[in-house]
Short mmCIF file of the C-alpha atoms (twelve columns), coordinates in Angstrom:
data_MODEL
# 
_entry.id   MODEL 
# 
loop_
_atom_site.group_PDB 
_atom_site.id 
_atom_site.type_symbol 
_atom_site.label_atom_id 
_atom_site.label_alt_id 
_atom_site.label_comp_id 
_atom_site.label_asym_id 
_atom_site.label_seq_id 
_atom_site.Cartn_x 
_atom_site.Cartn_y 
_atom_site.Cartn_z 
_atom_site.pdbx_PDB_model_num 
ATOM 1   C CA . UNK A 1   5.755   106.394 161.561 1 
ATOM 2   C CA . UNK A 2   3.541   109.515 161.810 1 
ATOM 3   C CA . UNK A 3   6.201   111.829 160.325 1 
ATOM 4   C CA . UNK A 4   7.007   109.821 157.172 1 
ATOM 5   C CA . UNK A 5   6.613   111.746 153.896 1 
ATOM 6   C CA . UNK A 6   3.763   110.937 151.506 1 
ATOM 7   C CA . UNK A 7   4.260   113.328 148.542 1 
ATOM 8   C CA . UNK A 8   6.890   114.708 146.215 1 
ATOM 9   C CA . UNK A 9   6.619   118.103 144.518 1 
ATOM 10  C CA . UNK A 10  7.252   119.388 141.007 1 
ATOM 11  C CA . UNK A 11  8.220   122.982 140.257 1 
ATOM 12  C CA . UNK A 12  4.871   124.870 140.170 1 
ATOM 13  C CA . UNK A 13  3.776   127.449 137.598 1 
ATOM 14  C CA . UNK A 14  4.643   131.093 138.298 1 
ATOM 15  C CA . UNK A 15  1.038   132.173 138.859 1 
ATOM 16  C CA . UNK A 16  1.101   133.077 142.579 1 
ATOM 17  C CA . UNK A 17  1.731   136.492 144.131 1 
ATOM 18  C CA . UNK A 18  2.607   137.709 147.622 1 
ATOM 19  C CA . UNK A 19  0.711   139.964 149.991 1 
ATOM 20  C CA . UNK A 20  -2.561  139.947 151.869 1 
ATOM 21  C CA . UNK A 21  -5.871  141.601 151.050 1 
ATOM 22  C CA . UNK A 22  -7.715  141.232 154.354 1 
ATOM 23  C CA . UNK A 23  -7.350  140.302 157.998 1 
ATOM 24  C CA . UNK A 24  -10.263 138.825 159.932 1 
ATOM 25  C CA . UNK A 25  -9.837  139.155 163.703 1 
ATOM 26  C CA . UNK A 26  -11.686 136.758 166.013 1 
ATOM 27  C CA . UNK A 27  -11.986 137.450 169.742 1 
ATOM 28  C CA . UNK A 28  -9.972  134.660 171.345 1 
ATOM 29  C CA . UNK A 29  -12.061 131.498 171.380 1 
ATOM 30  C CA . UNK A 30  -10.752 128.730 173.644 1 
ATOM 31  C CA . UNK A 31  -11.015 125.275 172.069 1 
ATOM 32  C CA . UNK A 32  -11.288 126.641 168.519 1 
ATOM 33  C CA . UNK A 33  -9.103  123.812 167.185 1 
ATOM 34  C CA . UNK A 34  -11.416 121.234 168.761 1 
ATOM 35  C CA . UNK A 35  -14.547 122.950 167.400 1 
ATOM 36  C CA . UNK A 36  -13.299 122.895 163.795 1 
ATOM 37  C CA . UNK A 37  -14.149 120.274 161.180 1 
ATOM 38  C CA . UNK A 38  -11.303 119.319 158.850 1 
ATOM 39  C CA . UNK A 39  -11.105 117.800 155.379 1 
ATOM 40  C CA . UNK A 40  -8.688  114.947 154.627 1 
ATOM 41  C CA . UNK A 41  -6.167  117.632 153.562 1 
ATOM 42  C CA . UNK A 42  -6.470  119.332 156.995 1 
ATOM 43  C CA . UNK A 43  -8.409  122.323 155.603 1 
ATOM 44  C CA . UNK A 44  -11.000 123.782 157.982 1 
ATOM 45  C CA . UNK A 45  -14.433 123.232 156.448 1 
ATOM 46  C CA . UNK A 46  -16.726 124.154 159.369 1 
ATOM 47  C CA . UNK A 47  -16.959 125.376 162.959 1 
ATOM 48  C CA . UNK A 48  -19.339 124.116 165.672 1 
ATOM 49  C CA . UNK A 49  -20.951 127.561 165.917 1 
ATOM 50  C CA . UNK A 50  -20.718 130.820 163.996 1 
ATOM 51  C CA . UNK A 51  -17.619 132.901 164.750 1 
ATOM 52  C CA . UNK A 52  -17.729 136.692 164.479 1 
ATOM 53  C CA . UNK A 53  -14.969 137.922 162.166 1 
ATOM 54  C CA . UNK A 54  -13.934 141.595 162.248 1 
ATOM 55  C CA . UNK A 55  -12.728 142.406 158.731 1 
ATOM 56  C CA . UNK A 56  -9.822  144.772 158.064 1 
ATOM 57  C CA . UNK A 57  -9.155  145.426 154.372 1 
ATOM 58  C CA . UNK A 58  -5.508  145.696 153.369 1 
ATOM 59  C CA . UNK A 59  -3.603  147.373 150.574 1 
ATOM 60  C CA . UNK A 60  0.139   147.830 150.361 1 
ATOM 61  C CA . UNK A 61  3.041   146.098 152.113 1 
ATOM 62  C CA . UNK A 62  1.210   143.644 154.363 1 
ATOM 63  C CA . UNK A 63  2.102   140.019 154.845 1 
ATOM 64  C CA . UNK A 64  2.221   136.733 156.705 1 
ATOM 65  C CA . UNK A 65  5.374   134.753 157.301 1 
ATOM 66  C CA . UNK A 66  5.673   131.440 159.105 1 
ATOM 67  C CA . UNK A 67  8.941   130.121 160.473 1 
ATOM 68  C CA . UNK A 68  9.371   126.522 161.596 1 
ATOM 69  C CA . UNK A 69  11.780  126.090 164.485 1 
ATOM 70  C CA . UNK A 70  13.158  122.665 165.374 1 
ATOM 71  C CA . UNK A 71  15.468  121.364 168.053 1 
ATOM 72  C CA . UNK A 72  17.050  117.934 167.845 1 
ATOM 73  C CA . UNK A 73  18.351  118.434 171.401 1 
ATOM 74  C CA . UNK A 74  14.919  118.927 172.942 1 
ATOM 75  C CA . UNK A 75  12.852  117.059 170.330 1 
ATOM 76  C CA . UNK A 76  10.579  120.041 169.693 1 
ATOM 77  C CA . UNK A 77  9.153   121.617 166.566 1 
ATOM 78  C CA . UNK A 78  6.859   124.659 166.456 1 
ATOM 79  C CA . UNK A 79  5.737   127.432 164.111 1 
ATOM 80  C CA . UNK A 80  6.030   131.188 164.600 1 
ATOM 81  C CA . UNK A 81  3.387   133.060 162.584 1 
ATOM 82  C CA . UNK A 82  4.190   136.729 161.976 1 
ATOM 83  C CA . UNK A 83  1.622   139.119 160.516 1 
ATOM 84  C CA . UNK A 84  2.631   142.644 159.470 1 
ATOM 85  C CA . UNK A 85  0.058   145.209 158.414 1 
ATOM 86  C CA . UNK A 86  -0.316  148.939 157.880 1 
ATOM 87  C CA . UNK A 87  -3.619  150.622 158.637 1 
ATOM 88  C CA . UNK A 88  -3.765  154.043 157.087 1 
ATOM 89  C CA . UNK A 89  -5.211  157.044 158.927 1 
ATOM 90  C CA . UNK A 90  -5.305  157.687 162.675 1 
ATOM 91  C CA . UNK A 91  -8.731  157.965 164.333 1 
ATOM 92  C CA . UNK A 92  -10.337 158.056 167.780 1 
ATOM 93  C CA . UNK A 93  -12.516 155.063 166.997 1 
ATOM 94  C CA . UNK A 94  -9.675  152.815 165.862 1 
ATOM 95  C CA . UNK A 95  -7.355  153.976 168.642 1 
ATOM 96  C CA . UNK A 96  -9.824  152.455 171.083 1 
ATOM 97  C CA . UNK A 97  -10.399 149.298 169.009 1 
ATOM 98  C CA . UNK A 98  -6.705  148.653 168.404 1 
ATOM 99  C CA . UNK A 99  -5.983  149.124 172.111 1 
ATOM 100 C CA . UNK A 100 -8.470  146.315 172.820 1 
ATOM 101 C CA . UNK A 101 -6.793  144.191 170.141 1 
ATOM 102 C CA . UNK A 102 -3.402  144.715 171.813 1 
ATOM 103 C CA . UNK A 103 -4.817  143.791 175.236 1 
ATOM 104 C CA . UNK A 104 -6.362  140.578 173.870 1 
ATOM 105 C CA . UNK A 105 -4.938  137.699 171.889 1 
ATOM 106 C CA . UNK A 106 -7.232  137.261 168.917 1 
ATOM 107 C CA . UNK A 107 -7.114  134.481 166.400 1 
ATOM 108 C CA . UNK A 108 -6.601  135.880 162.893 1 
ATOM 109 C CA . UNK A 109 -7.673  134.656 159.465 1 
ATOM 110 C CA . UNK A 110 -5.392  136.041 156.763 1 
ATOM 111 C CA . UNK A 111 -6.677  136.325 153.180 1 
ATOM 112 C CA . UNK A 112 -3.906  136.488 150.601 1 
ATOM 113 C CA . UNK A 113 -3.910  137.755 147.015 1 
ATOM 114 C CA . UNK A 114 -4.226  134.160 145.771 1 
ATOM 115 C CA . UNK A 115 -7.601  133.743 147.495 1 
ATOM 116 C CA . UNK A 116 -6.265  131.548 150.314 1 
ATOM 117 C CA . UNK A 117 -7.560  131.952 153.852 1 
ATOM 118 C CA . UNK A 118 -5.154  130.915 156.635 1 
ATOM 119 C CA . UNK A 119 -6.030  130.740 160.337 1 
ATOM 120 C CA . UNK A 120 -3.230  131.910 162.654 1 
ATOM 121 C CA . UNK A 121 -3.140  131.442 166.425 1 
ATOM 122 C CA . UNK A 122 -5.775  128.707 166.454 1 
ATOM 123 C CA . UNK A 123 -4.713  127.372 169.879 1 
ATOM 124 C CA . UNK A 124 -2.758  130.186 171.550 1 
ATOM 125 C CA . UNK A 125 -4.000  133.332 169.823 1 
ATOM 126 C CA . UNK A 126 -1.897  136.083 168.276 1 
ATOM 127 C CA . UNK A 127 -0.107  138.750 170.301 1 
ATOM 128 C CA . UNK A 128 -0.743  142.040 168.461 1 
ATOM 129 C CA . UNK A 129 1.503   145.071 168.880 1 
ATOM 130 C CA . UNK A 130 0.122   148.401 167.679 1 
ATOM 131 C CA . UNK A 131 2.366   151.333 166.741 1 
ATOM 132 C CA . UNK A 132 0.623   154.624 165.854 1 
ATOM 133 C CA . UNK A 133 2.645   156.655 163.349 1 
ATOM 134 C CA . UNK A 134 2.334   160.186 162.044 1 
ATOM 135 C CA . UNK A 135 5.470   160.227 159.895 1 
ATOM 136 C CA . UNK A 136 7.908   163.105 159.499 1 
ATOM 137 C CA . UNK A 137 7.390   164.169 155.892 1 
ATOM 138 C CA . UNK A 138 4.195   165.036 154.030 1 
ATOM 139 C CA . UNK A 139 4.278   161.720 152.098 1 
ATOM 140 C CA . UNK A 140 4.864   159.515 155.157 1 
ATOM 141 C CA . UNK A 141 2.172   157.225 156.477 1 
ATOM 142 C CA . UNK A 142 -0.207  158.472 159.119 1 
ATOM 143 C CA . UNK A 143 -1.801  155.417 160.671 1 
ATOM 144 C CA . UNK A 144 -1.039  152.253 162.582 1 
ATOM 145 C CA . UNK A 145 1.616   149.595 162.080 1 
ATOM 146 C CA . UNK A 146 0.434   146.224 163.358 1 
ATOM 147 C CA . UNK A 147 2.680   143.293 164.182 1 
ATOM 148 C CA . UNK A 148 1.038   140.048 165.215 1 
ATOM 149 C CA . UNK A 149 2.946   136.989 166.423 1 
ATOM 150 C CA . UNK A 150 1.482   133.574 167.099 1 
ATOM 151 C CA . UNK A 151 3.363   130.499 168.295 1 
ATOM 152 C CA . UNK A 152 1.686   127.209 167.456 1 
ATOM 153 C CA . UNK A 153 2.334   123.464 167.283 1 
ATOM 154 C CA . UNK A 154 1.089   123.409 163.674 1 
ATOM 155 C CA . UNK A 155 1.448   125.789 160.708 1 
ATOM 156 C CA . UNK A 156 -1.561  128.000 159.956 1 
ATOM 157 C CA . UNK A 157 -4.542  125.986 158.756 1 
ATOM 158 C CA . UNK A 158 -6.163  126.700 155.398 1 
ATOM 159 C CA . UNK A 159 -9.838  127.665 155.738 1 
ATOM 160 C CA . UNK A 160 -12.415 126.811 153.069 1 
ATOM 161 C CA . UNK A 161 -13.333 130.136 151.431 1 
ATOM 162 C CA . UNK A 162 -17.019 129.177 151.211 1 
ATOM 163 C CA . UNK A 163 -17.455 129.370 155.005 1 
ATOM 164 C CA . UNK A 164 -16.265 132.996 155.235 1 
ATOM 165 C CA . UNK A 165 -19.418 135.045 155.774 1 
ATOM 166 C CA . UNK A 166 -21.835 132.142 155.236 1 
ATOM 167 C CA . UNK A 167 -23.565 132.981 158.604 1 
ATOM 168 C CA . UNK A 168 -23.539 129.298 159.641 1 
ATOM 169 C CA . UNK A 169 -19.793 129.194 160.325 1 
ATOM 170 C CA . UNK A 170 -18.785 132.856 160.295 1 
ATOM 171 C CA . UNK A 171 -20.411 136.273 160.453 1 
ATOM 172 C CA . UNK A 172 -18.292 139.070 158.976 1 
ATOM 173 C CA . UNK A 173 -18.437 142.519 160.561 1 
ATOM 174 C CA . UNK A 174 -17.219 145.130 158.090 1 
ATOM 175 C CA . UNK A 175 -15.719 148.292 159.555 1 
ATOM 176 C CA . UNK A 176 -15.688 151.901 158.500 1 
ATOM 177 C CA . UNK A 177 -13.027 153.904 156.697 1 
ATOM 178 C CA . UNK A 178 -12.584 156.520 159.447 1 
# 
């Protein structure tokens, strides 16, 4: 049967940490799942053509959470991928860019503090909500709170780190700090 288990798991070492260091937004690309090459472990190792990745560096309380939802009654199982991020500092340039992000449904590669790259929204994209904030007190954040939600048949795929920015599979566009 296709859903029979194949591995057990021992308690791992305590050498992992939470949080994300970067988000790479991809303008929605239909058929991205079909254009990817996978290893035997289902890690993405290549794309048919170079994708443009728009890099957003992260620091602070940013994260990715995936929830698996199952229904015995309907026989369904799916994954909800939730990305939360804070972008510091309001600006005219990013107001316009984030508005476009909210109107679209980009796919998103998340880089975590452990060096893993995970692709969210590979088939359906990620719905991004943008909330500009100015805060009330002097020490409050002035910037943008992002919430991205993707609903997929599979959990986020790991992406081989060597294809990020290799120009054959991905081209990384680095932004400004305005």
